[in-house]
Amino acid sequence: GMMGLGLTVASALVMLLVLTVIGYLSKRLFGKFMQHVFARMLERTPGLGALYNSIRQMVDALSGRNKDTFRRVVMVEFPRPGMWSIAFVTHEQPTVFSQAIGKPVVNVFIPAAPAPTTGVILQVSPEEVRETKLTVGEALGLLMSFGSVVPRPDGKE
């Protein structure tokens, strides 16, 4: 019944997340060949193909192949003042939101851990955004490790 379907969808999503992470790592480690084989396999799986493609676009965006998307890794106060979250600036001048709010804002995407393909999009004032020296890859590593893999600051200068 319904229960079985929900379970199937949930397990498919979990599998997809694992595969996405493996795909991301294999791209890093074994380059294009592995990724190509891997992509073919997934695209042939009924139902997963479309889902894989949308997640792949997300991973492309996160891994910096889509150069405009995630330019800066920043911190914003979320979910309340005094608590800080890692965020990616996804758009520097979203005019449509700035007009609605009545002041300049930037779009930030706050990814969820350990699945950075989900999260929330916030519109925040530029002065509420704190710059970090993290690369997108480091930020993703941090999220996927539940915050336990933190890059050392000294190598960054």
Short mmCIF file of N, CA and C in Angstrom, two decimals:
data_model
loop_
_atom_site.label_atom_id
_atom_site.label_comp_id
_atom_site.label_asym_id
_atom_site.label_seq_id
_atom_site.Cartn_x
_atom_site.Cartn_y
_atom_site.Cartn_z
N GLY A 1 0.83 -1.22 0.00
CA GLY A 1 0.00 0.00 0.00
C GLY A 1 0.86 1.25 0.00
N MET A 2 0.28 2.32 0.57
CA MET A 2 0.94 3.63 0.65
C MET A 2 2.27 3.54 1.39
N MET A 3 2.26 2.79 2.50
CA MET A 3 3.44 2.67 3.35
C MET A 3 4.63 2.17 2.53
N GLY A 4 4.39 1.13 1.73
CA GLY A 4 5.45 0.55 0.90
C GLY A 4 6.01 1.57 -0.06
N LEU A 5 5.12 2.37 -0.65
CA LEU A 5 5.55 3.38 -1.61
C LEU A 5 6.45 4.42 -0.94
N GLY A 6 6.01 4.90 0.21
CA GLY A 6 6.80 5.89 0.95
C GLY A 6 8.19 5.36 1.26
N LEU A 7 8.22 4.09 1.65
CA LEU A 7 9.48 3.45 1.99
C LEU A 7 10.38 3.35 0.76
N THR A 8 9.76 3.00 -0.38
CA THR A 8 10.52 2.88 -1.62
C THR A 8 11.12 4.24 -2.00
N VAL A 9 10.30 5.27 -1.92
CA VAL A 9 10.76 6.61 -2.26
C VAL A 9 11.89 7.03 -1.31
N ALA A 10 11.69 6.79 -0.02
CA ALA A 10 12.70 7.14 0.98
C ALA A 10 14.01 6.41 0.71
N SER A 11 13.92 5.11 0.44
CA SER A 11 15.16 4.37 0.22
C SER A 11 15.82 4.80 -1.08
N ALA A 12 15.00 5.14 -2.09
CA ALA A 12 15.55 5.63 -3.35
C ALA A 12 16.32 6.93 -3.11
N LEU A 13 15.73 7.80 -2.29
CA LEU A 13 16.37 9.09 -2.01
C LEU A 13 17.68 8.90 -1.24
N VAL A 14 17.65 8.03 -0.26
CA VAL A 14 18.87 7.74 0.51
C VAL A 14 19.94 7.19 -0.41
N MET A 15 19.54 6.24 -1.25
CA MET A 15 20.49 5.65 -2.18
C MET A 15 21.05 6.71 -3.11
N LEU A 16 20.16 7.59 -3.57
CA LEU A 16 20.56 8.63 -4.49
C LEU A 16 21.56 9.58 -3.85
N LEU A 17 21.30 9.90 -2.59
CA LEU A 17 22.20 10.79 -1.87
C LEU A 17 23.58 10.15 -1.77
N VAL A 18 23.59 8.88 -1.37
CA VAL A 18 24.86 8.15 -1.26
C VAL A 18 25.56 8.13 -2.61
N LEU A 19 24.78 7.81 -3.66
CA LEU A 19 25.35 7.76 -5.00
C LEU A 19 25.87 9.13 -5.44
N THR A 20 25.14 10.18 -5.05
CA THR A 20 25.56 11.54 -5.42
C THR A 20 26.89 11.86 -4.78
N VAL A 21 27.01 11.53 -3.49
CA VAL A 21 28.25 11.78 -2.77
C VAL A 21 29.38 10.96 -3.39
N ILE A 22 29.09 9.67 -3.67
CA ILE A 22 30.10 8.82 -4.30
C ILE A 22 30.46 9.39 -5.67
N GLY A 23 29.45 9.85 -6.38
CA GLY A 23 29.68 10.42 -7.71
C GLY A 23 30.56 11.66 -7.62
N TYR A 24 30.27 12.48 -6.63
CA TYR A 24 31.04 13.71 -6.42
C TYR A 24 32.49 13.36 -6.10
N LEU A 25 32.67 12.40 -5.19
CA LEU A 25 34.02 11.98 -4.80
C LEU A 25 34.74 11.30 -5.95
N SER A 26 34.01 10.43 -6.67
CA SER A 26 34.67 9.70 -7.76
C SER A 26 35.08 10.68 -8.85
N LYS A 27 34.30 11.74 -9.03
CA LYS A 27 34.67 12.76 -10.01
C LYS A 27 35.98 13.39 -9.59
N ARG A 28 36.07 13.65 -8.28
CA ARG A 28 37.29 14.24 -7.73
C ARG A 28 38.47 13.29 -7.88
N LEU A 29 38.22 11.99 -7.62
CA LEU A 29 39.32 11.03 -7.52
C LEU A 29 39.62 10.34 -8.84
N PHE A 30 38.59 9.78 -9.48
CA PHE A 30 38.86 8.99 -10.69
C PHE A 30 38.47 9.74 -11.96
N GLY A 31 38.05 10.97 -11.79
CA GLY A 31 37.80 11.78 -12.98
C GLY A 31 36.59 11.36 -13.79
N LYS A 32 36.64 11.77 -15.04
CA LYS A 32 35.46 11.72 -15.89
C LYS A 32 34.99 10.31 -16.24
N PHE A 33 35.91 9.38 -16.41
CA PHE A 33 35.51 8.05 -16.89
C PHE A 33 34.51 7.41 -15.95
N MET A 34 34.88 7.34 -14.67
CA MET A 34 34.00 6.76 -13.66
C MET A 34 32.65 7.45 -13.66
N GLN A 35 32.72 8.76 -13.71
CA GLN A 35 31.50 9.54 -13.62
C GLN A 35 30.57 9.22 -14.79
N HIS A 36 31.17 9.02 -15.94
CA HIS A 36 30.40 8.75 -17.15
C HIS A 36 29.67 7.41 -17.03
N VAL A 37 30.40 6.38 -16.63
CA VAL A 37 29.85 5.04 -16.44
C VAL A 37 28.70 5.10 -15.43
N PHE A 38 29.01 5.78 -14.32
CA PHE A 38 28.11 5.96 -13.21
C PHE A 38 26.82 6.67 -13.63
N ALA A 39 26.98 7.74 -14.42
CA ALA A 39 25.83 8.51 -14.89
C ALA A 39 24.96 7.64 -15.80
N ARG A 40 25.59 6.88 -16.69
CA ARG A 40 24.85 6.00 -17.59
C ARG A 40 24.01 5.00 -16.81
N MET A 41 24.64 4.40 -15.79
CA MET A 41 23.95 3.41 -14.96
C MET A 41 22.70 4.01 -14.34
N LEU A 42 22.87 5.20 -13.76
CA LEU A 42 21.76 5.84 -13.07
C LEU A 42 20.67 6.26 -14.03
N GLU A 43 21.08 6.80 -15.19
CA GLU A 43 20.09 7.32 -16.13
C GLU A 43 19.23 6.19 -16.68
N ARG A 44 19.77 4.96 -16.69
CA ARG A 44 19.00 3.81 -17.19
C ARG A 44 18.01 3.29 -16.16
N THR A 45 18.18 3.68 -14.90
CA THR A 45 17.28 3.19 -13.86
C THR A 45 15.95 3.95 -13.95
N PRO A 46 14.85 3.23 -14.20
CA PRO A 46 13.56 3.92 -14.36
C PRO A 46 13.21 4.72 -13.09
N GLY A 47 12.71 5.93 -13.29
CA GLY A 47 12.28 6.72 -12.14
C GLY A 47 13.43 7.49 -11.51
N LEU A 48 14.59 6.86 -11.42
CA LEU A 48 15.72 7.55 -10.80
C LEU A 48 16.38 8.53 -11.77
N GLY A 49 16.23 8.27 -13.07
CA GLY A 49 16.88 9.10 -14.08
C GLY A 49 16.61 10.58 -13.91
N ALA A 50 15.32 10.92 -13.84
CA ALA A 50 14.93 12.33 -13.76
C ALA A 50 15.41 12.94 -12.45
N LEU A 51 15.25 12.16 -11.37
CA LEU A 51 15.68 12.62 -10.06
C LEU A 51 17.18 12.83 -10.06
N TYR A 52 17.90 11.89 -10.67
CA TYR A 52 19.36 11.98 -10.72
C TYR A 52 19.78 13.25 -11.47
N ASN A 53 19.08 13.53 -12.58
CA ASN A 53 19.45 14.70 -13.36
C ASN A 53 19.29 16.00 -12.57
N SER A 54 18.19 16.10 -11.81
CA SER A 54 18.00 17.34 -11.06
C SER A 54 19.04 17.44 -9.94
N ILE A 55 19.36 16.31 -9.31
CA ILE A 55 20.39 16.35 -8.27
C ILE A 55 21.75 16.61 -8.88
N ARG A 56 21.98 16.08 -10.08
CA ARG A 56 23.27 16.31 -10.73
C ARG A 56 23.47 17.80 -11.02
N GLN A 57 22.40 18.47 -11.42
CA GLN A 57 22.49 19.91 -11.66
C GLN A 57 22.90 20.63 -10.39
N MET A 58 22.30 20.19 -9.28
CA MET A 58 22.62 20.76 -7.98
C MET A 58 24.09 20.54 -7.64
N VAL A 59 24.56 19.30 -7.85
CA VAL A 59 25.96 18.99 -7.55
C VAL A 59 26.89 19.78 -8.47
N ASP A 60 26.49 19.91 -9.75
CA ASP A 60 27.28 20.73 -10.67
C ASP A 60 27.38 22.15 -10.14
N ALA A 61 26.26 22.65 -9.67
CA ALA A 61 26.25 24.02 -9.14
C ALA A 61 27.16 24.11 -7.92
N LEU A 62 27.03 23.11 -7.02
CA LEU A 62 27.82 23.14 -5.78
C LEU A 62 29.29 22.94 -6.06
N SER A 63 29.63 22.11 -7.06
CA SER A 63 31.03 21.80 -7.27
C SER A 63 31.70 22.85 -8.15
N GLY A 64 30.98 23.91 -8.47
CA GLY A 64 31.59 25.06 -9.11
C GLY A 64 31.72 24.96 -10.61
N ARG A 65 31.08 23.94 -11.23
CA ARG A 65 31.13 23.90 -12.69
C ARG A 65 30.19 24.95 -13.25
N ASN A 66 29.16 25.23 -12.47
CA ASN A 66 28.21 26.25 -12.85
C ASN A 66 28.68 27.52 -12.14
N LYS A 67 29.62 28.21 -12.75
CA LYS A 67 30.42 29.22 -12.05
C LYS A 67 29.62 30.34 -11.37
N ASP A 68 28.46 30.68 -11.95
CA ASP A 68 27.73 31.83 -11.39
C ASP A 68 27.03 31.47 -10.08
N THR A 69 26.77 30.20 -9.86
CA THR A 69 25.80 29.88 -8.82
C THR A 69 26.31 30.13 -7.41
N PHE A 70 27.35 29.39 -7.00
CA PHE A 70 27.77 29.53 -5.61
C PHE A 70 29.09 30.27 -5.56
N ARG A 71 29.02 31.58 -5.52
CA ARG A 71 30.26 32.34 -5.57
C ARG A 71 30.95 32.39 -4.23
N ARG A 72 30.18 32.58 -3.16
CA ARG A 72 30.81 32.87 -1.88
C ARG A 72 30.22 31.98 -0.79
N VAL A 73 31.09 31.50 0.08
CA VAL A 73 30.64 30.77 1.26
C VAL A 73 30.63 31.78 2.41
N VAL A 74 29.47 31.96 3.01
CA VAL A 74 29.31 32.99 4.03
C VAL A 74 28.63 32.40 5.27
N MET A 75 28.51 33.22 6.30
CA MET A 75 27.75 32.84 7.49
C MET A 75 26.60 33.84 7.63
N VAL A 76 25.43 33.34 7.99
CA VAL A 76 24.31 34.23 8.31
C VAL A 76 23.68 33.78 9.63
N GLU A 77 23.06 34.72 10.31
CA GLU A 77 22.39 34.39 11.57
C GLU A 77 21.08 33.69 11.25
N PHE A 78 21.03 32.40 11.52
CA PHE A 78 19.87 31.58 11.23
C PHE A 78 20.00 30.33 12.08
N PRO A 79 18.95 29.78 12.70
CA PRO A 79 17.54 30.21 12.60
C PRO A 79 17.15 31.38 13.50
N ARG A 80 18.06 31.88 14.34
CA ARG A 80 17.71 33.07 15.11
C ARG A 80 18.99 33.84 15.43
N PRO A 81 18.88 35.12 15.81
CA PRO A 81 20.07 35.90 16.13
C PRO A 81 20.95 35.18 17.17
N GLY A 82 22.25 35.22 16.96
CA GLY A 82 23.17 34.56 17.88
C GLY A 82 23.51 33.13 17.46
N MET A 83 22.75 32.59 16.51
CA MET A 83 23.07 31.27 15.95
C MET A 83 23.48 31.49 14.50
N TRP A 84 24.58 30.87 14.11
CA TRP A 84 25.10 31.11 12.76
C TRP A 84 25.05 29.86 11.91
N SER A 85 24.73 30.04 10.64
CA SER A 85 24.70 28.93 9.69
C SER A 85 25.60 29.23 8.50
N ILE A 86 26.16 28.16 7.94
CA ILE A 86 26.90 28.28 6.68
C ILE A 86 25.89 28.53 5.56
N ALA A 87 26.22 29.42 4.66
CA ALA A 87 25.33 29.68 3.53
C ALA A 87 26.15 29.94 2.28
N PHE A 88 25.53 29.71 1.12
CA PHE A 88 26.15 30.07 -0.15
C PHE A 88 25.38 31.26 -0.71
N VAL A 89 26.11 32.30 -1.13
CA VAL A 89 25.43 33.40 -1.82
C VAL A 89 25.12 32.90 -3.23
N THR A 90 23.82 32.86 -3.57
CA THR A 90 23.44 32.34 -4.88
C THR A 90 23.07 33.45 -5.85
N HIS A 91 22.76 34.63 -5.35
CA HIS A 91 22.47 35.75 -6.24
C HIS A 91 22.77 37.05 -5.51
N GLU A 92 23.57 37.91 -6.15
CA GLU A 92 24.00 39.14 -5.48
C GLU A 92 22.95 40.25 -5.52
N GLN A 93 22.13 40.25 -6.59
CA GLN A 93 21.15 41.34 -6.70
C GLN A 93 19.80 40.85 -7.20
N PRO A 94 19.06 40.15 -6.33
CA PRO A 94 17.74 39.68 -6.76
C PRO A 94 16.73 40.82 -6.67
N THR A 95 16.68 41.64 -7.72
CA THR A 95 15.88 42.87 -7.71
C THR A 95 14.45 42.64 -7.29
N VAL A 96 13.87 41.54 -7.74
CA VAL A 96 12.46 41.28 -7.46
C VAL A 96 12.22 41.18 -5.94
N PHE A 97 13.18 40.61 -5.19
CA PHE A 97 13.03 40.52 -3.74
C PHE A 97 13.36 41.85 -3.07
N SER A 98 14.40 42.52 -3.58
CA SER A 98 14.77 43.82 -3.01
C SER A 98 13.60 44.80 -3.09
N GLN A 99 12.90 44.78 -4.23
CA GLN A 99 11.75 45.68 -4.40
C GLN A 99 10.64 45.32 -3.41
N ALA A 100 10.39 44.03 -3.27
CA ALA A 100 9.32 43.59 -2.38
C ALA A 100 9.62 43.96 -0.93
N ILE A 101 10.89 43.82 -0.54
CA ILE A 101 11.27 44.06 0.86
C ILE A 101 11.53 45.54 1.11
N GLY A 102 11.90 46.26 0.05
CA GLY A 102 12.12 47.69 0.19
C GLY A 102 13.54 48.06 0.58
N LYS A 103 14.47 47.10 0.48
CA LYS A 103 15.88 47.39 0.69
C LYS A 103 16.70 46.33 -0.02
N PRO A 104 17.99 46.63 -0.29
CA PRO A 104 18.80 45.65 -1.02
C PRO A 104 18.97 44.36 -0.22
N VAL A 105 18.85 43.23 -0.89
CA VAL A 105 19.11 41.93 -0.26
C VAL A 105 19.94 41.08 -1.21
N VAL A 106 20.54 40.02 -0.65
CA VAL A 106 21.17 38.99 -1.47
C VAL A 106 20.44 37.68 -1.19
N ASN A 107 20.43 36.78 -2.19
CA ASN A 107 19.87 35.45 -1.97
C ASN A 107 20.96 34.58 -1.37
N VAL A 108 20.65 33.91 -0.28
CA VAL A 108 21.57 32.91 0.24
C VAL A 108 20.85 31.58 0.36
N PHE A 109 21.59 30.51 0.09
CA PHE A 109 21.07 29.16 0.23
C PHE A 109 21.74 28.56 1.44
N ILE A 110 20.94 28.14 2.43
CA ILE A 110 21.48 27.50 3.63
C ILE A 110 21.27 26.00 3.49
N PRO A 111 22.36 25.27 3.21
CA PRO A 111 22.21 23.84 2.96
C PRO A 111 22.01 23.07 4.26
N ALA A 112 21.27 21.98 4.18
CA ALA A 112 21.07 21.12 5.35
C ALA A 112 22.22 20.11 5.42
N ALA A 113 22.60 19.71 6.64
CA ALA A 113 23.59 18.65 6.79
C ALA A 113 22.84 17.35 7.10
N PRO A 114 23.31 16.21 6.63
CA PRO A 114 24.48 16.01 5.79
C PRO A 114 24.10 15.94 4.31
N ALA A 115 22.92 16.43 3.96
CA ALA A 115 22.45 16.36 2.57
C ALA A 115 22.34 17.77 2.00
N PRO A 116 23.46 18.32 1.51
CA PRO A 116 23.46 19.74 1.11
C PRO A 116 22.64 20.03 -0.14
N THR A 117 21.95 19.00 -0.68
CA THR A 117 21.07 19.28 -1.81
C THR A 117 19.72 19.80 -1.33
N THR A 118 19.47 19.75 -0.01
CA THR A 118 18.24 20.34 0.52
C THR A 118 18.63 21.49 1.45
N GLY A 119 17.71 22.39 1.69
CA GLY A 119 18.02 23.53 2.54
C GLY A 119 16.98 24.60 2.37
N VAL A 120 17.31 25.80 2.82
CA VAL A 120 16.38 26.92 2.68
C VAL A 120 17.07 28.06 1.94
N ILE A 121 16.26 28.83 1.22
CA ILE A 121 16.76 30.01 0.53
C ILE A 121 16.25 31.23 1.29
N LEU A 122 17.16 32.10 1.70
CA LEU A 122 16.77 33.30 2.44
C LEU A 122 17.20 34.54 1.67
N GLN A 123 16.45 35.61 1.86
CA GLN A 123 16.86 36.90 1.35
C GLN A 123 17.35 37.72 2.54
N VAL A 124 18.63 38.08 2.55
CA VAL A 124 19.19 38.80 3.69
C VAL A 124 19.89 40.07 3.23
N SER A 125 19.93 41.07 4.12
CA SER A 125 20.66 42.30 3.81
C SER A 125 22.13 41.98 3.66
N PRO A 126 22.80 42.62 2.69
CA PRO A 126 24.23 42.35 2.50
C PRO A 126 25.05 42.53 3.78
N GLU A 127 24.65 43.48 4.64
CA GLU A 127 25.45 43.70 5.85
C GLU A 127 25.23 42.60 6.90
N GLU A 128 24.24 41.73 6.69
CA GLU A 128 24.00 40.64 7.63
C GLU A 128 24.78 39.38 7.24
N VAL A 129 25.51 39.48 6.13
CA VAL A 129 26.28 38.35 5.63
C VAL A 129 27.72 38.49 6.08
N ARG A 130 28.27 37.45 6.72
CA ARG A 130 29.68 37.48 7.13
C ARG A 130 30.51 36.62 6.19
N GLU A 131 31.57 37.20 5.63
CA GLU A 131 32.42 36.46 4.70
C GLU A 131 33.21 35.38 5.43
N THR A 132 33.46 34.26 4.73
CA THR A 132 34.38 33.25 5.26
C THR A 132 35.46 33.03 4.20
N LYS A 133 36.52 32.33 4.58
CA LYS A 133 37.56 32.00 3.60
C LYS A 133 37.41 30.57 3.10
N LEU A 134 36.25 29.96 3.40
CA LEU A 134 36.02 28.59 2.96
C LEU A 134 35.80 28.53 1.45
N THR A 135 36.29 27.46 0.83
CA THR A 135 35.91 27.18 -0.55
C THR A 135 34.60 26.41 -0.52
N VAL A 136 33.93 26.33 -1.66
CA VAL A 136 32.68 25.58 -1.73
C VAL A 136 32.92 24.12 -1.34
N GLY A 137 34.03 23.55 -1.82
CA GLY A 137 34.36 22.15 -1.51
C GLY A 137 34.53 21.93 -0.02
N GLU A 138 35.22 22.86 0.64
CA GLU A 138 35.43 22.74 2.08
C GLU A 138 34.10 22.84 2.83
N ALA A 139 33.26 23.76 2.38
CA ALA A 139 31.95 23.93 3.03
C ALA A 139 31.12 22.66 2.88
N LEU A 140 31.17 22.04 1.69
CA LEU A 140 30.42 20.80 1.47
C LEU A 140 30.95 19.68 2.35
N GLY A 141 32.28 19.61 2.48
CA GLY A 141 32.90 18.58 3.32
C GLY A 141 32.45 18.74 4.76
N LEU A 142 32.38 19.98 5.18
CA LEU A 142 31.95 20.31 6.54
C LEU A 142 30.51 19.83 6.77
N LEU A 143 29.64 20.13 5.80
CA LEU A 143 28.23 19.76 5.93
C LEU A 143 28.04 18.25 5.92
N MET A 144 28.73 17.57 4.98
CA MET A 144 28.53 16.13 4.83
C MET A 144 29.11 15.37 6.02
N SER A 145 30.03 16.00 6.74
CA SER A 145 30.63 15.34 7.91
C SER A 145 29.97 15.79 9.20
N PHE A 146 28.79 16.40 9.09
CA PHE A 146 28.07 16.94 10.26
C PHE A 146 28.90 17.98 11.00
N GLY A 147 29.77 18.68 10.27
CA GLY A 147 30.54 19.75 10.89
C GLY A 147 31.81 19.29 11.56
N SER A 148 32.19 18.01 11.37
CA SER A 148 33.38 17.53 12.07
C SER A 148 34.67 17.75 11.27
N VAL A 149 34.57 17.91 9.96
CA VAL A 149 35.76 18.15 9.15
C VAL A 149 35.88 19.65 8.87
N VAL A 150 36.71 20.30 9.67
CA VAL A 150 36.84 21.76 9.54
C VAL A 150 38.24 22.07 9.03
N PRO A 151 38.32 22.81 7.90
CA PRO A 151 39.65 23.13 7.35
C PRO A 151 40.43 24.04 8.31
N ARG A 152 41.75 23.88 8.33
CA ARG A 152 42.57 24.77 9.15
C ARG A 152 42.68 26.13 8.48
N PRO A 153 42.61 27.20 9.27
CA PRO A 153 42.66 28.53 8.67
C PRO A 153 44.06 28.92 8.18
N ASP A 154 45.12 28.31 8.74
CA ASP A 154 46.46 28.82 8.45
C ASP A 154 46.87 28.67 6.97
N GLY A 155 46.40 27.59 6.32
CA GLY A 155 46.80 27.38 4.92
C GLY A 155 46.11 28.31 3.94
N LYS A 156 45.22 29.13 4.42
CA LYS A 156 44.38 29.90 3.51
C LYS A 156 44.99 31.21 3.06
N GLU A 157 45.93 31.74 3.83
CA GLU A 157 46.46 33.09 3.50
C GLU A 157 47.25 33.06 2.21
#
